[in-house]
PDB file of C-alpha atoms and ligand atoms in Angstrom:
ATOM      1  CA  MET A   1     160.489  99.115 193.274  1.00  0.00           C
ATOM      2  CA  LYS A   2     161.732  97.798 189.929  1.00  0.00           C
ATOM      3  CA  ASN A   3     160.495  94.290 190.722  1.00  0.00           C
ATOM      4  CA  ASP A   4     156.920  95.562 190.943  1.00  0.00           C
ATOM      5  CA  ILE A   5     156.957  96.789 187.338  1.00  0.00           C
ATOM      6  CA  GLU A   6     155.505  94.498 184.650  1.00  0.00           C
ATOM      7  CA  LYS A   7     156.889  96.498 181.742  1.00  0.00           C
ATOM      8  CA  ILE A   8     158.358  99.913 181.019  1.00  0.00           C
ATOM      9  CA  LEU A   9     155.864 101.746 178.796  1.00  0.00           C
ATOM     10  CA  LEU A  10     157.735 105.026 178.298  1.00  0.00           C
ATOM     11  CA  SER A  11     161.460 105.358 178.948  1.00  0.00           C
ATOM     12  CA  GLU A  12     163.184 108.369 180.439  1.00  0.00           C
ATOM     13  CA  GLU A  13     164.622 109.271 177.008  1.00  0.00           C
ATOM     14  CA  GLU A  14     161.260 109.041 175.228  1.00  0.00           C
ATOM     15  CA  LEU A  15     159.634 111.245 177.856  1.00  0.00           C
ATOM     16  CA  GLN A  16     162.345 113.903 177.606  1.00  0.00           C
ATOM     17  CA  GLU A  17     162.129 114.014 173.793  1.00  0.00           C
ATOM     18  CA  LYS A  18     158.359 114.445 173.906  1.00  0.00           C
ATOM     19  CA  ILE A  19     158.520 117.111 176.610  1.00  0.00           C
ATOM     20  CA  LYS A  20     161.069 119.068 174.603  1.00  0.00           C
ATOM     21  CA  LYS A  21     158.581 119.212 171.708  1.00  0.00           C
ATOM     22  CA  ILE A  22     155.660 120.234 173.909  1.00  0.00           C
ATOM     23  CA  GLY A  23     157.786 122.985 175.497  1.00  0.00           C
ATOM     24  CA  LYS A  24     158.710 124.337 172.089  1.00  0.00           C
ATOM     25  CA  LYS A  25     155.072 124.422 171.014  1.00  0.00           C
ATOM     26  CA  ILE A  26     153.975 126.191 174.203  1.00  0.00           C
ATOM     27  CA  SER A  27     156.778 128.754 173.744  1.00  0.00           C
ATOM     28  CA  ASP A  28     155.534 129.518 170.226  1.00  0.00           C
ATOM     29  CA  ASP A  29     151.850 129.666 171.184  1.00  0.00           C
ATOM     30  CA  TYR A  30     152.241 131.862 174.274  1.00  0.00           C
ATOM     31  CA  ARG A  31     154.764 134.420 173.060  1.00  0.00           C
ATOM     32  CA  ASN A  32     153.729 137.887 174.395  1.00  0.00           C
ATOM     33  CA  LYS A  33     151.131 136.365 176.715  1.00  0.00           C
ATOM     34  CA  GLU A  34     151.056 136.230 180.510  1.00  0.00           C
ATOM     35  CA  LEU A  35     151.550 132.518 180.917  1.00  0.00           C
ATOM     36  CA  ILE A  36     151.000 130.862 184.275  1.00  0.00           C
ATOM     37  CA  LEU A  37     151.540 127.137 184.723  1.00  0.00           C
ATOM     38  CA  ILE A  38     149.318 125.498 187.321  1.00  0.00           C
ATOM     39  CA  GLY A  39     150.535 122.082 188.372  1.00  0.00           C
ATOM     40  CA  VAL A  40     148.136 119.576 189.888  1.00  0.00           C
ATOM     41  CA  LEU A  41     149.864 118.113 192.944  1.00  0.00           C
ATOM     42  CA  LYS A  42     151.444 115.719 193.359  1.00  0.00           C
ATOM     43  CA  GLY A  43     151.488 113.680 190.148  1.00  0.00           C
ATOM     44  CA  SER A  44     152.426 116.535 187.838  1.00  0.00           C
ATOM     45  CA  VAL A  45     155.639 117.491 189.680  1.00  0.00           C
ATOM     46  CA  PRO A  46     158.220 115.682 187.468  1.00  0.00           C
ATOM     47  CA  PHE A  47     156.376 116.691 184.271  1.00  0.00           C
ATOM     48  CA  MET A  48     156.044 120.296 185.464  1.00  0.00           C
ATOM     49  CA  ALA A  49     159.732 120.471 186.403  1.00  0.00           C
ATOM     50  CA  ASP A  50     160.952 119.079 183.074  1.00  0.00           C
ATOM     51  CA  LEU A  51     158.420 120.973 180.942  1.00  0.00           C
ATOM     52  CA  MET A  52     159.064 124.397 182.443  1.00  0.00           C
ATOM     53  CA  LYS A  53     162.766 124.060 181.651  1.00  0.00           C
ATOM     54  CA  ARG A  54     161.800 123.595 177.990  1.00  0.00           C
ATOM     55  CA  ILE A  55     159.617 126.710 177.890  1.00  0.00           C
ATOM     56  CA  GLU A  56     161.648 129.562 176.447  1.00  0.00           C
ATOM     57  CA  ILE A  57     159.348 132.462 177.376  1.00  0.00           C
ATOM     58  CA  PRO A  58     158.713 134.027 180.810  1.00  0.00           C
ATOM     59  CA  CYS A  59     156.116 132.217 182.904  1.00  0.00           C
ATOM     60  CA  ASN A  60     154.865 132.010 186.471  1.00  0.00           C
ATOM     61  CA  MET A  61     154.052 128.819 188.331  1.00  0.00           C
ATOM     62  CA  ASP A  62     151.494 127.844 190.924  1.00  0.00           C
ATOM     63  CA  PHE A  63     150.078 124.604 192.283  1.00  0.00           C
ATOM     64  CA  MET A  64     146.742 123.203 193.295  1.00  0.00           C
ATOM     65  CA  ALA A  65     146.004 119.990 195.114  1.00  0.00           C
ATOM     66  CA  VAL A  66     142.745 118.129 194.662  1.00  0.00           C
ATOM     67  CA  SER A  67     141.653 114.754 195.911  1.00  0.00           C
ATOM     68  CA  SER A  68     140.211 112.233 193.516  1.00  0.00           C
ATOM     69  CA  TYR A  69     141.658 108.782 194.029  1.00  0.00           C
ATOM     70  CA  GLY A  70     142.621 108.283 197.648  1.00  0.00           C
ATOM     71  CA  SER A  71     144.892 105.274 197.747  1.00  0.00           C
ATOM     72  CA  SER A  72     142.989 102.893 195.528  1.00  0.00           C
ATOM     73  CA  THR A  73     143.111 102.417 191.761  1.00  0.00           C
ATOM     74  CA  GLU A  74     139.520 103.508 191.089  1.00  0.00           C
ATOM     75  CA  SER A  75     138.296 107.088 190.868  1.00  0.00           C
ATOM     76  CA  SER A  76     135.749 108.128 193.482  1.00  0.00           C
ATOM     77  CA  GLY A  77     134.171 110.693 191.161  1.00  0.00           C
ATOM     78  CA  VAL A  78     134.416 113.300 193.898  1.00  0.00           C
ATOM     79  CA  VAL A  79     136.771 116.262 193.594  1.00  0.00           C
ATOM     80  CA  ARG A  80     137.800 118.268 196.640  1.00  0.00           C
ATOM     81  CA  ILE A  81     140.251 121.192 196.758  1.00  0.00           C
ATOM     82  CA  LEU A  82     143.033 120.537 199.277  1.00  0.00           C
ATOM     83  CA  LYS A  83     145.289 123.424 198.228  1.00  0.00           C
ATOM     84  CA  ASP A  84     144.137 126.502 196.351  1.00  0.00           C
ATOM     85  CA  LEU A  85     146.150 128.963 194.221  1.00  0.00           C
ATOM     86  CA  ASP A  86     148.628 131.407 195.778  1.00  0.00           C
ATOM     87  CA  PHE A  87     148.264 133.939 192.924  1.00  0.00           C
ATOM     88  CA  GLU A  88     145.455 135.829 191.209  1.00  0.00           C
ATOM     89  CA  ILE A  89     144.919 134.600 187.643  1.00  0.00           C
ATOM     90  CA  GLU A  90     142.536 137.265 186.368  1.00  0.00           C
ATOM     91  CA  GLY A  91     143.581 138.275 182.837  1.00  0.00           C
ATOM     92  CA  LYS A  92     146.349 135.632 182.764  1.00  0.00           C
ATOM     93  CA  ASP A  93     146.801 132.769 180.318  1.00  0.00           C
ATOM     94  CA  VAL A  94     146.487 129.650 182.402  1.00  0.00           C
ATOM     95  CA  LEU A  95     147.946 126.302 181.456  1.00  0.00           C
ATOM     96  CA  ILE A  96     146.943 123.422 183.739  1.00  0.00           C
ATOM     97  CA  ILE A  97     149.730 120.822 183.994  1.00  0.00           C
ATOM     98  CA  GLU A  98     148.512 117.299 184.746  1.00  0.00           C
ATOM     99  CA  ASP A  99     150.051 113.845 184.697  1.00  0.00           C
ATOM    100  CA  ILE A 100     147.191 111.762 183.331  1.00  0.00           C
ATOM    101  CA  ILE A 101     143.582 112.144 182.240  1.00  0.00           C
ATOM    102  CA  ASP A 102     141.459 109.141 183.035  1.00  0.00           C
ATOM    103  CA  SER A 103     137.713 109.711 183.550  1.00  0.00           C
ATOM    104  CA  GLY A 104     138.242 113.437 182.973  1.00  0.00           C
ATOM    105  CA  ILE A 105     136.471 114.331 186.233  1.00  0.00           C
ATOM    106  CA  THR A 106     139.476 116.062 187.834  1.00  0.00           C
ATOM    107  CA  LEU A 107     140.401 118.198 184.833  1.00  0.00           C
ATOM    108  CA  SER A 108     136.870 119.194 183.881  1.00  0.00           C
ATOM    109  CA  TYR A 109     136.264 120.312 187.468  1.00  0.00           C
ATOM    110  CA  LEU A 110     139.539 122.255 187.600  1.00  0.00           C
ATOM    111  CA  LYS A 111     138.980 123.903 184.249  1.00  0.00           C
ATOM    112  CA  LYS A 112     135.561 125.174 185.343  1.00  0.00           C
ATOM    113  CA  TYR A 113     136.898 126.284 188.708  1.00  0.00           C
ATOM    114  CA  LEU A 114     139.739 128.282 187.126  1.00  0.00           C
ATOM    115  CA  HIS A 115     137.491 129.759 184.427  1.00  0.00           C
ATOM    116  CA  ALA A 116     135.370 131.336 187.153  1.00  0.00           C
ATOM    117  CA  LYS A 117     138.378 133.459 188.212  1.00  0.00           C
ATOM    118  CA  ASN A 118     138.274 135.350 184.880  1.00  0.00           C
ATOM    119  CA  PRO A 119     141.596 134.422 183.312  1.00  0.00           C
ATOM    120  CA  ASN A 120     142.203 135.353 179.666  1.00  0.00           C
ATOM    121  CA  SER A 121     142.369 131.649 178.753  1.00  0.00           C
ATOM    122  CA  VAL A 122     142.528 128.187 180.324  1.00  0.00           C
ATOM    123  CA  GLU A 123     144.135 125.277 178.488  1.00  0.00           C
ATOM    124  CA  ILE A 124     145.486 121.873 179.496  1.00  0.00           C
ATOM    125  CA  ALA A 125     148.866 120.206 179.056  1.00  0.00           C
ATOM    126  CA  CYS A 126     148.637 116.555 180.028  1.00  0.00           C
ATOM    127  CA  LEU A 127     151.362 113.954 179.657  1.00  0.00           C
ATOM    128  CA  LEU A 128     149.147 110.864 179.380  1.00  0.00           C
ATOM    129  CA  ASN A 129     145.618 110.133 178.238  1.00  0.00           C
ATOM    130  CA  LYS A 130     143.554 106.970 178.763  1.00  0.00           C
ATOM    131  CA  PRO A 131     140.874 107.410 176.056  1.00  0.00           C
ATOM    132  CA  GLU A 132     139.066 104.167 176.979  1.00  0.00           C
ATOM    133  CA  ARG A 133     138.259 105.473 180.441  1.00  0.00           C
ATOM    134  CA  ARG A 134     136.885 108.876 179.508  1.00  0.00           C
ATOM    135  CA  GLU A 135     133.518 109.830 181.027  1.00  0.00           C
ATOM    136  CA  ILE A 136     133.660 113.581 180.401  1.00  0.00           C
ATOM    137  CA  GLU A 137     134.876 114.923 177.050  1.00  0.00           C
ATOM    138  CA  MET A 138     137.855 117.233 177.494  1.00  0.00           C
ATOM    139  CA  ASP A 139     139.829 119.338 175.076  1.00  0.00           C
ATOM    140  CA  VAL A 140     143.530 118.777 175.854  1.00  0.00           C
ATOM    141  CA  LYS A 141     145.629 121.299 173.939  1.00  0.00           C
ATOM    142  CA  TYR A 142     149.003 119.652 174.616  1.00  0.00           C
ATOM    143  CA  LEU A 143     149.043 115.893 174.992  1.00  0.00           C
ATOM    144  CA  GLY A 144     152.052 113.617 175.363  1.00  0.00           C
ATOM    145  CA  TYR A 145     150.703 110.128 174.715  1.00  0.00           C
ATOM    146  CA  ASP A 146     147.527 108.079 174.485  1.00  0.00           C
ATOM    147  CA  VAL A 147     148.069 105.039 176.721  1.00  0.00           C
ATOM    148  CA  PRO A 148     146.222 101.733 177.161  1.00  0.00           C
ATOM    149  CA  ASN A 149     144.054 101.076 180.187  1.00  0.00           C
ATOM    150  CA  TYR A 150     146.643  99.624 182.577  1.00  0.00           C
ATOM    151  CA  PHE A 151     147.469 100.939 186.017  1.00  0.00           C
ATOM    152  CA  LEU A 152     150.585 103.018 185.450  1.00  0.00           C
ATOM    153  CA  VAL A 153     153.194 104.251 187.917  1.00  0.00           C
ATOM    154  CA  GLY A 154     156.352 106.340 187.840  1.00  0.00           C
ATOM    155  CA  TYR A 155     157.323 109.824 186.733  1.00  0.00           C
ATOM    156  CA  GLY A 156     154.864 111.289 189.248  1.00  0.00           C
ATOM    157  CA  LEU A 157     152.196 108.578 189.042  1.00  0.00           C
ATOM    158  CA  ASP A 158     151.690 106.607 192.236  1.00  0.00           C
ATOM    159  CA  TYR A 159     150.048 103.591 193.711  1.00  0.00           C
ATOM    160  CA  ALA A 160     149.324 104.349 197.399  1.00  0.00           C
ATOM    161  CA  GLU A 161     151.892 107.209 197.241  1.00  0.00           C
ATOM    162  CA  LYS A 162     154.645 104.867 196.072  1.00  0.00           C
ATOM    163  CA  TYR A 163     156.637 104.770 192.777  1.00  0.00           C
ATOM    164  CA  ARG A 164     156.368 108.507 191.994  1.00  0.00           C
ATOM    165  CA  ASN A 165     160.155 108.764 191.894  1.00  0.00           C
ATOM    166  CA  LEU A 166     160.709 106.228 189.107  1.00  0.00           C
ATOM    167  CA  PRO A 167     162.261 108.109 186.157  1.00  0.00           C
ATOM    168  CA  TYR A 168     160.110 106.213 183.602  1.00  0.00           C
ATOM    169  CA  ILE A 169     156.444 105.215 183.262  1.00  0.00           C
ATOM    170  CA  GLY A 170     155.748 101.553 183.858  1.00  0.00           C
ATOM    171  CA  ILE A 171     152.824  99.148 184.090  1.00  0.00           C
ATOM    172  CA  LEU A 172     152.336  98.035 187.704  1.00  0.00           C
ATOM    173  CA  LYS A 173     152.134  94.262 188.240  1.00  0.00           C
ATOM    174  CA  GLU A 174     148.545  93.254 188.942  1.00  0.00           C
ATOM    175  CA  GLU A 175     149.531  91.207 191.996  1.00  0.00           C
ATOM    176  CA  ILE A 176     150.585  94.465 193.737  1.00  0.00           C
ATOM    177  CA  TYR A 177     147.135  96.049 193.762  1.00  0.00           C
ATOM    178  CA  LYS A 178     144.793  93.082 193.431  1.00  0.00           C
ATOM    179  CA  ASN A 179     142.878  92.062 196.572  1.00  0.00           C
ATOM    180  CA  LYS A 180     144.076  95.161 198.416  1.00  0.00           C
TER     181      LYS A 180
HETATM  182  P1  LIG B 201     140.353 111.444 186.465  1.00  0.00           P
HETATM  183  O1  LIG B 201     139.711 112.483 187.297  1.00  0.00           O
HETATM  184  O2  LIG B 201     139.587 110.151 186.499  1.00  0.00           O
HETATM  185  O3  LIG B 201     140.665 111.883 185.055  1.00  0.00           O
HETATM  186  O4  LIG B 201     141.675 111.043 187.198  1.00  0.00           O
HETATM  187  C1  LIG B 201     142.867 111.658 187.020  1.00  0.00           C
HETATM  188  C2  LIG B 201     143.789 111.313 188.174  1.00  0.00           C
HETATM  189  O5  LIG B 201     143.704 109.927 188.490  1.00  0.00           O
HETATM  190  C3  LIG B 201     145.219 111.562 187.813  1.00  0.00           C
HETATM  191  O6  LIG B 201     145.630 112.850 188.179  1.00  0.00           O
HETATM  192  C4  LIG B 201     145.946 110.498 188.610  1.00  0.00           C
HETATM  193  O7  LIG B 201     146.271 111.001 189.888  1.00  0.00           O
HETATM  194  C5  LIG B 201     144.963 109.396 188.774  1.00  0.00           C
HETATM  195  N1  LIG B 201     145.225 108.259 187.846  1.00  0.00           N
HETATM  196  C6  LIG B 201     144.515 107.891 186.765  1.00  0.00           C
HETATM  197  N2  LIG B 201     145.027 106.823 186.147  1.00  0.00           N
HETATM  198  C7  LIG B 201     146.137 106.497 186.859  1.00  0.00           C
HETATM  199  C8  LIG B 201     147.135 105.460 186.708  1.00  0.00           C
HETATM  200  O8  LIG B 201     147.158 104.627 185.793  1.00  0.00           O
HETATM  201  N3  LIG B 201     148.118 105.456 187.655  1.00  0.00           N
HETATM  202  C9  LIG B 201     148.181 106.356 188.684  1.00  0.00           C
HETATM  203  N4  LIG B 201     147.272 107.336 188.846  1.00  0.00           N
HETATM  204  C10 LIG B 201     146.254 107.408 187.947  1.00  0.00           C
HETATM  205 MG1  LIG B 202     147.046 113.410 189.741  1.00  0.00          MG
END
């Protein structure tokens, strides 16, 4: 796997430091609220796991799965729900946990979808943001890093379901996905 990585963009240590700070902020902001974290499968899993351990207040967790990319590196623009929530979120304070915001199509769809279930609030915690690629404006309350427009893998991010288990975020070598 390592040989397919052009460069490490964010090391394991950097990620953990950042996540610690985000967790602290969430703990302060949601004190005395009914916080529920909703992870977007599968990319958010490492971020969700590390972030929830840094949240010092009670919270529930749930997951949704949506399709957006298939196995290629370009968004299809179509969002489909593959797995819905297990819990009711009416009156709850929802925090969507996502790995990366690219066009914004996935998160804007999810935010609207969750809003319709009458929660008290819906906000977003997203580890990475590619501002250059944005098509739909989105308000991300907790953001880890703005990143340049490279195809990134690791720490949950995949190319054709591979590389999610890398402990850092790296730039994938172009030769891996070109002409595929
Ligand atoms: P959006 O709907 O265009 O914002 O796409 C967001 C989704 O695209 C993320 O949840 C990722 O699954 C995927 N994605 C966007 N950029 C990358 C990348 O650089 N590497 C891997 N997956 C990505
Ligand atoms: Mg994803």
